[in-house]
């Protein structure tokens, strides 16, 4: 009996050592990410996000990995807005090979073409290091039609299941580029385009995406589709639902059985 108790104590001690080691490693990785981010900010002459620093500090306090990154600069003055960029963060994530991020939230940022290209390369599963992000939010960001189309292509090759572009102005060409690149995608389940300035012209484009992709949750609050746009969105969806139900019925009750 004493030998059994001794063995159990050793096993418990081993588990405790592994837990402590895991927490220590988490702190080291999170701190390294922040230090590299701050270093890139200094080299590029960019503002450091206090929101990100606070999130890292909380993770260090509880000894956990940072899995949700929010890049926001509420403390920056109007004069400092020119030095706000996502580039230092993306460089830090790559340099540290920080593959623990599940969610990336970018709020009120000017996204340049090079910034979008770097972000897309991070999302796409093409390199040696895979960053398995599942949620991407670009809230109130300035994206032109090229950036939207490039983002759509990258999302189709990524792990993203939830994409939110709320409060990001999107015109016909931009929406067409984004959605056409996402058609056929099998992993994006939720798309949010609230308050994006969508008009009646967007109904058919949105319907085409829903009927040709895995998207099942579409949020378009705060837009002006009006009656025409709503009809162009809903009619194809109703037809698609009827066809899907018919196929399902044939599978359950095959003809001739």
PDB file of N, CA, C and O in Angstrom, residues 30 34 37-38 48-62 64 66 68-75 107:
ATOM      1  N   UNK A  30       4.306  34.855 -24.469  1.00  0.00           N
ATOM      2  CA  UNK A  30       3.497  36.076 -24.547  1.00  0.00           C
ATOM      3  C   UNK A  30       4.371  37.313 -24.379  1.00  0.00           C
ATOM      4  O   UNK A  30       4.207  38.313 -25.097  1.00  0.00           O
ATOM      5  N   UNK A  34       5.163  40.451 -27.157  1.00  0.00           N
ATOM      6  CA  UNK A  34       5.014  41.876 -26.881  1.00  0.00           C
ATOM      7  C   UNK A  34       6.331  42.617 -27.106  1.00  0.00           C
ATOM      8  O   UNK A  34       6.345  43.705 -27.706  1.00  0.00           O
ATOM      9  N   UNK A  37       6.945  42.959 -30.753  1.00  0.00           N
ATOM     10  CA  UNK A  37       5.992  43.940 -31.298  1.00  0.00           C
ATOM     11  C   UNK A  37       6.462  45.360 -31.005  1.00  0.00           C
ATOM     12  O   UNK A  37       6.484  46.219 -31.902  1.00  0.00           O
ATOM     13  N   UNK A  38       6.847  45.627 -29.770  1.00  0.00           N
ATOM     14  CA  UNK A  38       7.319  46.963 -29.399  1.00  0.00           C
ATOM     15  C   UNK A  38       8.589  47.326 -30.156  1.00  0.00           C
ATOM     16  O   UNK A  38       8.782  48.481 -30.556  1.00  0.00           O
ATOM     17  N   UNK A  48       2.451  52.212 -30.256  1.00  0.00           N
ATOM     18  CA  UNK A  48       2.234  50.931 -29.585  1.00  0.00           C
ATOM     19  C   UNK A  48       0.814  50.907 -29.037  1.00  0.00           C
ATOM     20  O   UNK A  48       0.359  51.872 -28.419  1.00  0.00           O
ATOM     21  N   UNK A  49       0.109  49.827 -29.238  1.00  0.00           N
ATOM     22  CA  UNK A  49      -1.264  49.704 -28.765  1.00  0.00           C
ATOM     23  C   UNK A  49      -1.295  49.393 -27.272  1.00  0.00           C
ATOM     24  O   UNK A  49      -0.816  48.337 -26.838  1.00  0.00           O
ATOM     25  N   UNK A  50      -1.851  50.309 -26.491  1.00  0.00           N
ATOM     26  CA  UNK A  50      -1.973  50.062 -25.051  1.00  0.00           C
ATOM     27  C   UNK A  50      -2.991  48.959 -24.766  1.00  0.00           C
ATOM     28  O   UNK A  50      -2.891  48.253 -23.763  1.00  0.00           O
ATOM     29  N   UNK A  51      -3.955  48.799 -25.662  1.00  0.00           N
ATOM     30  CA  UNK A  51      -4.946  47.726 -25.510  1.00  0.00           C
ATOM     31  C   UNK A  51      -4.259  46.370 -25.577  1.00  0.00           C
ATOM     32  O   UNK A  51      -4.520  45.479 -24.757  1.00  0.00           O
ATOM     33  N   UNK A  52      -3.352  46.215 -26.530  1.00  0.00           N
ATOM     34  CA  UNK A  52      -2.606  44.963 -26.658  1.00  0.00           C
ATOM     35  C   UNK A  52      -1.704  44.738 -25.445  1.00  0.00           C
ATOM     36  O   UNK A  52      -1.610  43.619 -24.931  1.00  0.00           O
ATOM     37  N   UNK A  53      -1.065  45.799 -24.979  1.00  0.00           N
ATOM     38  CA  UNK A  53      -0.193  45.674 -23.798  1.00  0.00           C
ATOM     39  C   UNK A  53      -0.986  45.237 -22.574  1.00  0.00           C
ATOM     40  O   UNK A  53      -0.521  44.402 -21.782  1.00  0.00           O
ATOM     41  N   UNK A  54      -2.170  45.779 -22.408  1.00  0.00           N
ATOM     42  CA  UNK A  54      -3.011  45.400 -21.264  1.00  0.00           C
ATOM     43  C   UNK A  54      -3.462  43.944 -21.366  1.00  0.00           C
ATOM     44  O   UNK A  54      -3.506  43.226 -20.360  1.00  0.00           O
ATOM     45  N   UNK A  55      -3.790  43.497 -22.587  1.00  0.00           N
ATOM     46  CA  UNK A  55      -4.196  42.103 -22.779  1.00  0.00           C
ATOM     47  C   UNK A  55      -3.045  41.153 -22.452  1.00  0.00           C
ATOM     48  O   UNK A  55      -3.249  40.100 -21.834  1.00  0.00           O
ATOM     49  N   UNK A  56      -1.850  41.517 -22.878  1.00  0.00           N
ATOM     50  CA  UNK A  56      -0.673  40.700 -22.576  1.00  0.00           C
ATOM     51  C   UNK A  56      -0.428  40.662 -21.073  1.00  0.00           C
ATOM     52  O   UNK A  56      -0.122  39.605 -20.495  1.00  0.00           O
ATOM     53  N   UNK A  57      -0.560  41.806 -20.414  1.00  0.00           N
ATOM     54  CA  UNK A  57      -0.350  41.871 -18.967  1.00  0.00           C
ATOM     55  C   UNK A  57      -1.316  40.952 -18.224  1.00  0.00           C
ATOM     56  O   UNK A  57      -0.920  40.265 -17.269  1.00  0.00           O
ATOM     57  N   UNK A  58      -2.570  40.924 -18.672  1.00  0.00           N
ATOM     58  CA  UNK A  58      -3.559  40.035 -18.030  1.00  0.00           C
ATOM     59  C   UNK A  58      -3.191  38.566 -18.235  1.00  0.00           C
ATOM     60  O   UNK A  58      -3.347  37.747 -17.326  1.00  0.00           O
ATOM     61  N   UNK A  59      -2.714  38.232 -19.425  1.00  0.00           N
ATOM     62  CA  UNK A  59      -2.314  36.848 -19.692  1.00  0.00           C
ATOM     63  C   UNK A  59      -1.121  36.446 -18.828  1.00  0.00           C
ATOM     64  O   UNK A  59      -1.047  35.315 -18.331  1.00  0.00           O
ATOM     65  N   UNK A  60      -0.195  37.361 -18.648  1.00  0.00           N
ATOM     66  CA  UNK A  60       0.968  37.079 -17.802  1.00  0.00           C
ATOM     67  C   UNK A  60       0.531  36.861 -16.355  1.00  0.00           C
ATOM     68  O   UNK A  60       1.019  35.961 -15.663  1.00  0.00           O
ATOM     69  N   UNK A  61      -0.407  37.679 -15.890  1.00  0.00           N
ATOM     70  CA  UNK A  61      -0.885  37.564 -14.511  1.00  0.00           C
ATOM     71  C   UNK A  61      -1.511  36.195 -14.233  1.00  0.00           C
ATOM     72  O   UNK A  61      -1.329  35.619 -13.165  1.00  0.00           O
ATOM     73  N   UNK A  62      -2.263  35.684 -15.210  1.00  0.00           N
ATOM     74  CA  UNK A  62      -2.928  34.384 -15.021  1.00  0.00           C
ATOM     75  C   UNK A  62      -2.132  33.242 -15.647  1.00  0.00           C
ATOM     76  O   UNK A  62      -2.569  32.091 -15.621  1.00  0.00           O
ATOM     77  N   UNK A  64      -1.369  32.471 -18.842  1.00  0.00           N
ATOM     78  CA  UNK A  64      -2.018  31.815 -19.968  1.00  0.00           C
ATOM     79  C   UNK A  64      -1.571  32.435 -21.285  1.00  0.00           C
ATOM     80  O   UNK A  64      -1.128  33.585 -21.324  1.00  0.00           O
ATOM     81  N   UNK A  66      -1.934  34.111 -24.954  1.00  0.00           N
ATOM     82  CA  UNK A  66      -2.810  35.109 -25.564  1.00  0.00           C
ATOM     83  C   UNK A  66      -3.401  34.490 -26.832  1.00  0.00           C
ATOM     84  O   UNK A  66      -2.681  34.235 -27.800  1.00  0.00           O
ATOM     85  N   UNK A  68      -6.529  35.715 -28.153  1.00  0.00           N
ATOM     86  CA  UNK A  68      -7.354  36.731 -28.806  1.00  0.00           C
ATOM     87  C   UNK A  68      -6.593  38.050 -28.817  1.00  0.00           C
ATOM     88  O   UNK A  68      -6.309  38.618 -27.766  1.00  0.00           O
ATOM     89  N   UNK A  69      -6.245  38.517 -30.001  1.00  0.00           N
ATOM     90  CA  UNK A  69      -5.495  39.771 -30.133  1.00  0.00           C
ATOM     91  C   UNK A  69      -6.424  40.859 -30.663  1.00  0.00           C
ATOM     92  O   UNK A  69      -7.075  40.691 -31.696  1.00  0.00           O
ATOM     93  N   UNK A  70      -6.469  41.961 -29.925  1.00  0.00           N
ATOM     94  CA  UNK A  70      -7.234  43.132 -30.351  1.00  0.00           C
ATOM     95  C   UNK A  70      -6.269  44.296 -30.541  1.00  0.00           C
ATOM     96  O   UNK A  70      -5.555  44.673 -29.607  1.00  0.00           O
ATOM     97  N   UNK A  71      -6.230  44.838 -31.750  1.00  0.00           N
ATOM     98  CA  UNK A  71      -5.354  45.970 -32.041  1.00  0.00           C
ATOM     99  C   UNK A  71      -6.219  47.204 -32.216  1.00  0.00           C
ATOM    100  O   UNK A  71      -6.990  47.320 -33.175  1.00  0.00           O
ATOM    101  N   UNK A  72      -6.086  48.122 -31.261  1.00  0.00           N
ATOM    102  CA  UNK A  72      -6.922  49.318 -31.214  1.00  0.00           C
ATOM    103  C   UNK A  72      -6.117  50.426 -30.572  1.00  0.00           C
ATOM    104  O   UNK A  72      -5.286  50.170 -29.693  1.00  0.00           O
ATOM    105  N   UNK A  73      -6.325  51.662 -31.000  1.00  0.00           N
ATOM    106  CA  UNK A  73      -5.520  52.784 -30.515  1.00  0.00           C
ATOM    107  C   UNK A  73      -6.402  53.934 -30.042  1.00  0.00           C
ATOM    108  O   UNK A  73      -6.346  55.047 -30.592  1.00  0.00           O
ATOM    109  N   UNK A  74      -7.213  53.726 -29.018  1.00  0.00           N
ATOM    110  CA  UNK A  74      -8.108  54.799 -28.553  1.00  0.00           C
ATOM    111  C   UNK A  74      -7.356  55.976 -27.936  1.00  0.00           C
ATOM    112  O   UNK A  74      -7.879  57.080 -27.845  1.00  0.00           O
ATOM    113  N   UNK A  75      -6.103  55.721 -27.512  1.00  0.00           N
ATOM    114  CA  UNK A  75      -5.339  56.765 -26.830  1.00  0.00           C
ATOM    115  C   UNK A  75      -4.614  57.696 -27.796  1.00  0.00           C
ATOM    116  O   UNK A  75      -4.081  58.740 -27.394  1.00  0.00           O
ATOM    117  N   UNK A 107      -9.389  47.164 -35.126  1.00  0.00           N
ATOM    118  CA  UNK A 107     -10.437  48.183 -35.004  1.00  0.00           C
ATOM    119  C   UNK A 107      -9.927  49.554 -35.439  1.00  0.00           C
ATOM    120  O   UNK A 107      -8.879  50.022 -34.974  1.00  0.00           O
TER     121      UNK A 107
END
